[in-house]
Amino acid sequence: MEINDLTEKIIGLAIEVHRHLGPGILESAYKECLFYEIKKNGIHVECEKALPLIYKEIKLEQGYRIDLLIENKLVIELKTVEAFTDVHFAQILTYMKLGNYSTGLLINFNTKMLKQGIKRFRI
């Protein structure tokens, strides 16, 4: 599946989850529900994907964890916050850079309409 089609599909599934749960739930609940929807739709997804951090000659196996990694090419980082901050942007960009992924979606489920809480990143 092309990356644009994939991001569109994932956004649609996230909207479906938000439509059923609404705002105000724990991030972990949204993650599990979105994970379920993605798997149900036959899309390969990894939850809490470990992303090692390499520093000089040492490798930290559990450096970071990507919330959801879709088809080994799309990073999904989920939040339940009032508003995105630069720290959230830096976090997803770091995951993308360390994993050599070109596309990411930062999704904030704590919004009245989910499309207001989605930011796409390309590097």
PDB file of C-alpha atoms in Angstrom:
ATOM      1  CA  MET A   1       0.000   0.000   0.000  1.00  0.00           C
ATOM      2  CA  GLU A   2       1.340   3.453  -0.909  1.00  0.00           C
ATOM      3  CA  ILE A   3       2.199   5.699   2.042  1.00  0.00           C
ATOM      4  CA  ASN A   4      -0.511   8.269   1.246  1.00  0.00           C
ATOM      5  CA  ASP A   5      -3.173   5.548   1.066  1.00  0.00           C
ATOM      6  CA  LEU A   6      -1.839   4.013   4.256  1.00  0.00           C
ATOM      7  CA  THR A   7      -1.910   7.280   6.214  1.00  0.00           C
ATOM      8  CA  GLU A   8      -5.429   7.980   4.947  1.00  0.00           C
ATOM      9  CA  LYS A   9      -6.575   4.521   6.078  1.00  0.00           C
ATOM     10  CA  ILE A  10      -4.976   4.877   9.519  1.00  0.00           C
ATOM     11  CA  ILE A  11      -6.527   8.332   9.992  1.00  0.00           C
ATOM     12  CA  GLY A  12      -9.930   6.860   9.099  1.00  0.00           C
ATOM     13  CA  LEU A  13      -9.485   4.083  11.659  1.00  0.00           C
ATOM     14  CA  ALA A  14      -8.369   6.583  14.317  1.00  0.00           C
ATOM     15  CA  ILE A  15     -11.484   8.648  13.611  1.00  0.00           C
ATOM     16  CA  GLU A  16     -13.565   5.484  14.032  1.00  0.00           C
ATOM     17  CA  VAL A  17     -11.982   4.830  17.448  1.00  0.00           C
ATOM     18  CA  HIS A  18     -12.489   8.470  18.495  1.00  0.00           C
ATOM     19  CA  ARG A  19     -16.095   8.398  17.298  1.00  0.00           C
ATOM     20  CA  HIS A  20     -16.808   5.470  19.621  1.00  0.00           C
ATOM     21  CA  LEU A  21     -14.760   6.537  22.643  1.00  0.00           C
ATOM     22  CA  GLY A  22     -14.725  10.326  22.423  1.00  0.00           C
ATOM     23  CA  PRO A  23     -12.098  12.427  24.215  1.00  0.00           C
ATOM     24  CA  GLY A  24     -11.032  11.941  27.828  1.00  0.00           C
ATOM     25  CA  ILE A  25      -9.887   8.297  27.849  1.00  0.00           C
ATOM     26  CA  LEU A  26      -6.370   7.149  28.725  1.00  0.00           C
ATOM     27  CA  GLU A  27      -3.821   7.083  25.899  1.00  0.00           C
ATOM     28  CA  SER A  28      -3.263   3.351  26.452  1.00  0.00           C
ATOM     29  CA  ALA A  29      -6.946   2.620  25.768  1.00  0.00           C
ATOM     30  CA  TYR A  30      -6.876   4.510  22.472  1.00  0.00           C
ATOM     31  CA  LYS A  31      -3.673   2.685  21.522  1.00  0.00           C
ATOM     32  CA  GLU A  32      -5.179  -0.753  22.153  1.00  0.00           C
ATOM     33  CA  CYS A  33      -8.399   0.097  20.299  1.00  0.00           C
ATOM     34  CA  LEU A  34      -6.537   1.539  17.300  1.00  0.00           C
ATOM     35  CA  PHE A  35      -4.199  -1.474  17.317  1.00  0.00           C
ATOM     36  CA  TYR A  36      -7.290  -3.726  17.197  1.00  0.00           C
ATOM     37  CA  GLU A  37      -8.849  -1.780  14.302  1.00  0.00           C
ATOM     38  CA  ILE A  38      -5.633  -1.803  12.281  1.00  0.00           C
ATOM     39  CA  LYS A  39      -5.134  -5.558  12.738  1.00  0.00           C
ATOM     40  CA  LYS A  40      -8.798  -6.211  11.953  1.00  0.00           C
ATOM     41  CA  ASN A  41      -8.292  -4.428   8.626  1.00  0.00           C
ATOM     42  CA  GLY A  42      -5.439  -6.730   7.669  1.00  0.00           C
ATOM     43  CA  ILE A  43      -2.682  -4.137   8.030  1.00  0.00           C
ATOM     44  CA  HIS A  44       0.595  -5.201   9.622  1.00  0.00           C
ATOM     45  CA  VAL A  45       1.079  -3.322  12.883  1.00  0.00           C
ATOM     46  CA  GLU A  46       3.515  -3.539  15.779  1.00  0.00           C
ATOM     47  CA  CYS A  47       2.594  -2.100  19.170  1.00  0.00           C
ATOM     48  CA  GLU A  48       5.249  -0.601  21.478  1.00  0.00           C
ATOM     49  CA  LYS A  49       7.968  -1.315  18.906  1.00  0.00           C
ATOM     50  CA  ALA A  50      11.387  -1.103  20.575  1.00  0.00           C
ATOM     51  CA  LEU A  51      13.712   1.345  18.887  1.00  0.00           C
ATOM     52  CA  PRO A  52      17.313   0.957  20.009  1.00  0.00           C
ATOM     53  CA  LEU A  53      19.544   3.936  20.572  1.00  0.00           C
ATOM     54  CA  ILE A  54      23.154   3.624  19.458  1.00  0.00           C
ATOM     55  CA  TYR A  55      25.690   5.826  21.185  1.00  0.00           C
ATOM     56  CA  LYS A  56      29.277   5.449  20.035  1.00  0.00           C
ATOM     57  CA  GLU A  57      30.032   1.756  20.599  1.00  0.00           C
ATOM     58  CA  ILE A  58      27.068   0.940  22.861  1.00  0.00           C
ATOM     59  CA  LYS A  59      23.564  -0.068  21.829  1.00  0.00           C
ATOM     60  CA  LEU A  60      20.691   0.607  24.221  1.00  0.00           C
ATOM     61  CA  GLU A  61      18.078  -1.966  23.175  1.00  0.00           C
ATOM     62  CA  GLN A  62      15.205  -0.255  24.962  1.00  0.00           C
ATOM     63  CA  GLY A  63      16.104   3.318  24.095  1.00  0.00           C
ATOM     64  CA  TYR A  64      12.636   4.230  22.838  1.00  0.00           C
ATOM     65  CA  ARG A  65       9.260   2.659  22.061  1.00  0.00           C
ATOM     66  CA  ILE A  66       7.149   3.624  19.069  1.00  0.00           C
ATOM     67  CA  ASP A  67       3.445   3.502  19.983  1.00  0.00           C
ATOM     68  CA  LEU A  68       2.454   1.874  16.675  1.00  0.00           C
ATOM     69  CA  LEU A  69       4.554   1.019  13.643  1.00  0.00           C
ATOM     70  CA  ILE A  70       2.485   0.364  10.531  1.00  0.00           C
ATOM     71  CA  GLU A  71       3.780  -1.818   7.675  1.00  0.00           C
ATOM     72  CA  ASN A  72       7.327  -1.116   8.916  1.00  0.00           C
ATOM     73  CA  LYS A  73       7.145   2.363   7.373  1.00  0.00           C
ATOM     74  CA  LEU A  74       4.651   4.598   9.198  1.00  0.00           C
ATOM     75  CA  VAL A  75       5.283   5.801  12.776  1.00  0.00           C
ATOM     76  CA  ILE A  76       2.194   6.529  14.872  1.00  0.00           C
ATOM     77  CA  GLU A  77       2.604   8.444  18.125  1.00  0.00           C
ATOM     78  CA  LEU A  78      -0.531   8.857  20.221  1.00  0.00           C
ATOM     79  CA  LYS A  79      -1.267  11.565  22.777  1.00  0.00           C
ATOM     80  CA  THR A  80      -4.090  12.691  25.042  1.00  0.00           C
ATOM     81  CA  VAL A  81      -3.040  16.277  25.750  1.00  0.00           C
ATOM     82  CA  GLU A  82      -4.588  19.741  25.701  1.00  0.00           C
ATOM     83  CA  ALA A  83      -2.390  20.742  22.749  1.00  0.00           C
ATOM     84  CA  PHE A  84       0.728  19.569  20.975  1.00  0.00           C
ATOM     85  CA  THR A  85       4.021  21.087  22.080  1.00  0.00           C
ATOM     86  CA  ASP A  86       7.464  21.209  20.519  1.00  0.00           C
ATOM     87  CA  VAL A  87       8.424  18.247  22.721  1.00  0.00           C
ATOM     88  CA  HIS A  88       5.768  16.100  21.003  1.00  0.00           C
ATOM     89  CA  PHE A  89       7.065  17.146  17.587  1.00  0.00           C
ATOM     90  CA  ALA A  90      10.648  16.399  18.633  1.00  0.00           C
ATOM     91  CA  GLN A  91       9.629  12.973  19.960  1.00  0.00           C
ATOM     92  CA  ILE A  92       8.065  11.724  16.729  1.00  0.00           C
ATOM     93  CA  LEU A  93      10.838  13.238  14.608  1.00  0.00           C
ATOM     94  CA  THR A  94      13.417  11.465  16.797  1.00  0.00           C
ATOM     95  CA  TYR A  95      11.638   8.120  16.321  1.00  0.00           C
ATOM     96  CA  MET A  96      11.491   8.684  12.573  1.00  0.00           C
ATOM     97  CA  LYS A  97      15.159   9.631  12.392  1.00  0.00           C
ATOM     98  CA  LEU A  98      16.448   6.787  14.592  1.00  0.00           C
ATOM     99  CA  GLY A  99      14.358   4.198  12.752  1.00  0.00           C
ATOM    100  CA  ASN A 100      14.937   5.666   9.304  1.00  0.00           C
ATOM    101  CA  TYR A 101      11.193   6.077   8.694  1.00  0.00           C
ATOM    102  CA  SER A 102      10.076   8.843   6.351  1.00  0.00           C
ATOM    103  CA  THR A 103       6.484   9.343   7.521  1.00  0.00           C
ATOM    104  CA  GLY A 104       4.785   9.745  10.888  1.00  0.00           C
ATOM    105  CA  LEU A 105       1.429  10.676  12.327  1.00  0.00           C
ATOM    106  CA  LEU A 106       1.063  12.428  15.661  1.00  0.00           C
ATOM    107  CA  ILE A 107      -2.505  11.884  16.873  1.00  0.00           C
ATOM    108  CA  ASN A 108      -4.068  13.666  19.851  1.00  0.00           C
ATOM    109  CA  PHE A 109      -7.281  11.924  20.941  1.00  0.00           C
ATOM    110  CA  ASN A 110      -8.102  14.683  23.453  1.00  0.00           C
ATOM    111  CA  THR A 111      -9.957  16.809  20.896  1.00  0.00           C
ATOM    112  CA  LYS A 112     -13.602  17.346  20.112  1.00  0.00           C
ATOM    113  CA  MET A 113     -13.029  16.481  16.450  1.00  0.00           C
ATOM    114  CA  LEU A 114     -10.091  14.162  15.846  1.00  0.00           C
ATOM    115  CA  LYS A 115      -9.038  15.717  12.552  1.00  0.00           C
ATOM    116  CA  GLN A 116      -8.036  18.797  14.585  1.00  0.00           C
ATOM    117  CA  GLY A 117      -5.638  16.592  16.551  1.00  0.00           C
ATOM    118  CA  ILE A 118      -3.665  15.022  13.695  1.00  0.00           C
ATOM    119  CA  LYS A 119      -0.315  16.197  12.402  1.00  0.00           C
ATOM    120  CA  ARG A 120       1.585  14.455   9.622  1.00  0.00           C
ATOM    121  CA  PHE A 121       5.389  14.498   9.414  1.00  0.00           C
ATOM    122  CA  ARG A 122       7.695  13.725   6.458  1.00  0.00           C
ATOM    123  CA  ILE A 123      11.476  13.670   6.528  1.00  0.00           C
TER     124      ILE A 123
END
